[in-house]
C-alpha cells in the first residue's frame, strides 16, 4: 500500500523530491537526473508512484512501483 507518492519537482536553482502529505521536501539535488534517480529509489521502497514534473510544474512522467500495481500494464 502506498505511503505517499513521490514527486520530483523544480526547487530553487535545482530539483527536489517531495512525498505527498509532507510539508517539506525530502531531499534536493543540483540536476533533474540526480533527483529523479533518488525519487525512483524512494518510490520503489514505498511501493508508490513516482511523478516527475517539468520545469513549468506540469507532470512529464509517471511511474508506478511495483509494476504489478500499474493499471496500464499490458496483459498480453
PDB file of C-alpha atoms in Angstrom:
ATOM      1  CA  UNK A   1       0.000   0.000   0.000  1.00  0.00           C
ATOM      2  CA  UNK A   2       1.354   3.420  -0.918  1.00  0.00           C
ATOM      3  CA  UNK A   3       2.608   5.605   1.903  1.00  0.00           C
ATOM      4  CA  UNK A   4       2.596   8.742  -0.241  1.00  0.00           C
ATOM      5  CA  UNK A   5       3.593   9.185  -3.852  1.00  0.00           C
ATOM      6  CA  UNK A   6       6.969  10.779  -4.603  1.00  0.00           C
ATOM      7  CA  UNK A   7       7.149  13.939  -6.718  1.00  0.00           C
ATOM      8  CA  UNK A   8      10.376  15.156  -8.360  1.00  0.00           C
ATOM      9  CA  UNK A   9       9.896  18.911  -8.695  1.00  0.00           C
ATOM     10  CA  UNK A  10      11.852  22.068  -9.581  1.00  0.00           C
ATOM     11  CA  UNK A  11      13.202  23.651  -6.394  1.00  0.00           C
ATOM     12  CA  UNK A  12      15.045  26.951  -6.462  1.00  0.00           C
ATOM     13  CA  UNK A  13      18.057  26.569  -8.753  1.00  0.00           C
ATOM     14  CA  UNK A  14      17.883  22.746  -8.631  1.00  0.00           C
ATOM     15  CA  UNK A  15      15.432  19.904  -8.083  1.00  0.00           C
ATOM     16  CA  UNK A  16      13.858  18.193  -5.073  1.00  0.00           C
ATOM     17  CA  UNK A  17      11.819  15.158  -4.106  1.00  0.00           C
ATOM     18  CA  UNK A  18       8.695  15.602  -2.047  1.00  0.00           C
ATOM     19  CA  UNK A  19       6.463  12.894  -0.623  1.00  0.00           C
ATOM     20  CA  UNK A  20       2.730  13.599  -0.806  1.00  0.00           C
ATOM     21  CA  UNK A  21       1.411  14.662   2.575  1.00  0.00           C
ATOM     22  CA  UNK A  22       4.744  16.040   3.816  1.00  0.00           C
ATOM     23  CA  UNK A  23       5.223  19.765   4.306  1.00  0.00           C
ATOM     24  CA  UNK A  24       8.935  19.821   3.457  1.00  0.00           C
ATOM     25  CA  UNK A  25      10.996  18.329   0.643  1.00  0.00           C
ATOM     26  CA  UNK A  26      12.759  15.047   1.429  1.00  0.00           C
ATOM     27  CA  UNK A  27      15.983  15.877  -0.414  1.00  0.00           C
ATOM     28  CA  UNK A  28      17.451  18.184  -3.035  1.00  0.00           C
ATOM     29  CA  UNK A  29      19.800  17.757  -5.995  1.00  0.00           C
ATOM     30  CA  UNK A  30      21.630  20.028  -8.408  1.00  0.00           C
ATOM     31  CA  UNK A  31      20.282  18.254 -11.504  1.00  0.00           C
ATOM     32  CA  UNK A  32      16.969  16.731 -12.528  1.00  0.00           C
ATOM     33  CA  UNK A  33      18.677  13.396 -13.308  1.00  0.00           C
ATOM     34  CA  UNK A  34      20.095  13.129  -9.771  1.00  0.00           C
ATOM     35  CA  UNK A  35      16.765  13.983  -8.184  1.00  0.00           C
ATOM     36  CA  UNK A  36      14.931  11.592 -10.491  1.00  0.00           C
ATOM     37  CA  UNK A  37      17.217   8.680  -9.560  1.00  0.00           C
ATOM     38  CA  UNK A  38      16.737   9.333  -5.840  1.00  0.00           C
ATOM     39  CA  UNK A  39      12.986   9.796  -6.324  1.00  0.00           C
ATOM     40  CA  UNK A  40      12.730   6.466  -8.107  1.00  0.00           C
ATOM     41  CA  UNK A  41      14.536   4.713  -5.252  1.00  0.00           C
ATOM     42  CA  UNK A  42      12.190   6.353  -2.754  1.00  0.00           C
ATOM     43  CA  UNK A  43       9.110   5.281  -4.728  1.00  0.00           C
ATOM     44  CA  UNK A  44      10.365   1.690  -5.060  1.00  0.00           C
ATOM     45  CA  UNK A  45      10.919   1.451  -1.284  1.00  0.00           C
ATOM     46  CA  UNK A  46       7.447   2.876  -0.620  1.00  0.00           C
ATOM     47  CA  UNK A  47       5.637   0.814  -3.301  1.00  0.00           C
ATOM     48  CA  UNK A  48       4.353   4.145  -4.561  1.00  0.00           C
ATOM     49  CA  UNK A  49       4.045   6.201  -7.715  1.00  0.00           C
ATOM     50  CA  UNK A  50       6.905   8.450  -8.886  1.00  0.00           C
ATOM     51  CA  UNK A  51       5.773  11.604 -10.659  1.00  0.00           C
ATOM     52  CA  UNK A  52       8.449  13.620 -12.460  1.00  0.00           C
ATOM     53  CA  UNK A  53       7.496  17.226 -13.107  1.00  0.00           C
ATOM     54  CA  UNK A  54       8.747  19.555 -15.838  1.00  0.00           C
ATOM     55  CA  UNK A  55      10.238  22.994 -15.110  1.00  0.00           C
ATOM     56  CA  UNK A  56       6.788  24.547 -15.643  1.00  0.00           C
ATOM     57  CA  UNK A  57       5.349  22.330 -12.894  1.00  0.00           C
ATOM     58  CA  UNK A  58       3.287  20.015 -15.096  1.00  0.00           C
ATOM     59  CA  UNK A  59       3.736  16.256 -14.806  1.00  0.00           C
ATOM     60  CA  UNK A  60       6.031  14.961 -17.531  1.00  0.00           C
ATOM     61  CA  UNK A  61       6.402  11.337 -16.467  1.00  0.00           C
ATOM     62  CA  UNK A  62       4.612   8.925 -14.141  1.00  0.00           C
ATOM     63  CA  UNK A  63       5.929   5.535 -12.978  1.00  0.00           C
ATOM     64  CA  UNK A  64       4.261   3.027 -10.656  1.00  0.00           C
ATOM     65  CA  UNK A  65       6.234   0.712  -8.353  1.00  0.00           C
ATOM     66  CA  UNK A  66       5.949  -2.189  -8.187  1.00  0.00           C
ATOM     67  CA  UNK A  67       4.985  -2.553 -11.831  1.00  0.00           C
ATOM     68  CA  UNK A  68       2.304  -5.086 -10.889  1.00  0.00           C
ATOM     69  CA  UNK A  69       0.259  -2.155  -9.480  1.00  0.00           C
ATOM     70  CA  UNK A  70       0.346  -0.248 -12.770  1.00  0.00           C
ATOM     71  CA  UNK A  71      -3.208  -0.059 -14.131  1.00  0.00           C
ATOM     72  CA  UNK A  72      -1.856   0.398 -17.690  1.00  0.00           C
ATOM     73  CA  UNK A  73       0.128  -2.859 -17.539  1.00  0.00           C
ATOM     74  CA  UNK A  74      -0.210  -4.921 -20.707  1.00  0.00           C
ATOM     75  CA  UNK A  75      -1.937  -8.257 -20.185  1.00  0.00           C
ATOM     76  CA  UNK A  76      -0.856  -9.909 -23.363  1.00  0.00           C
TER      77      UNK A  76
END
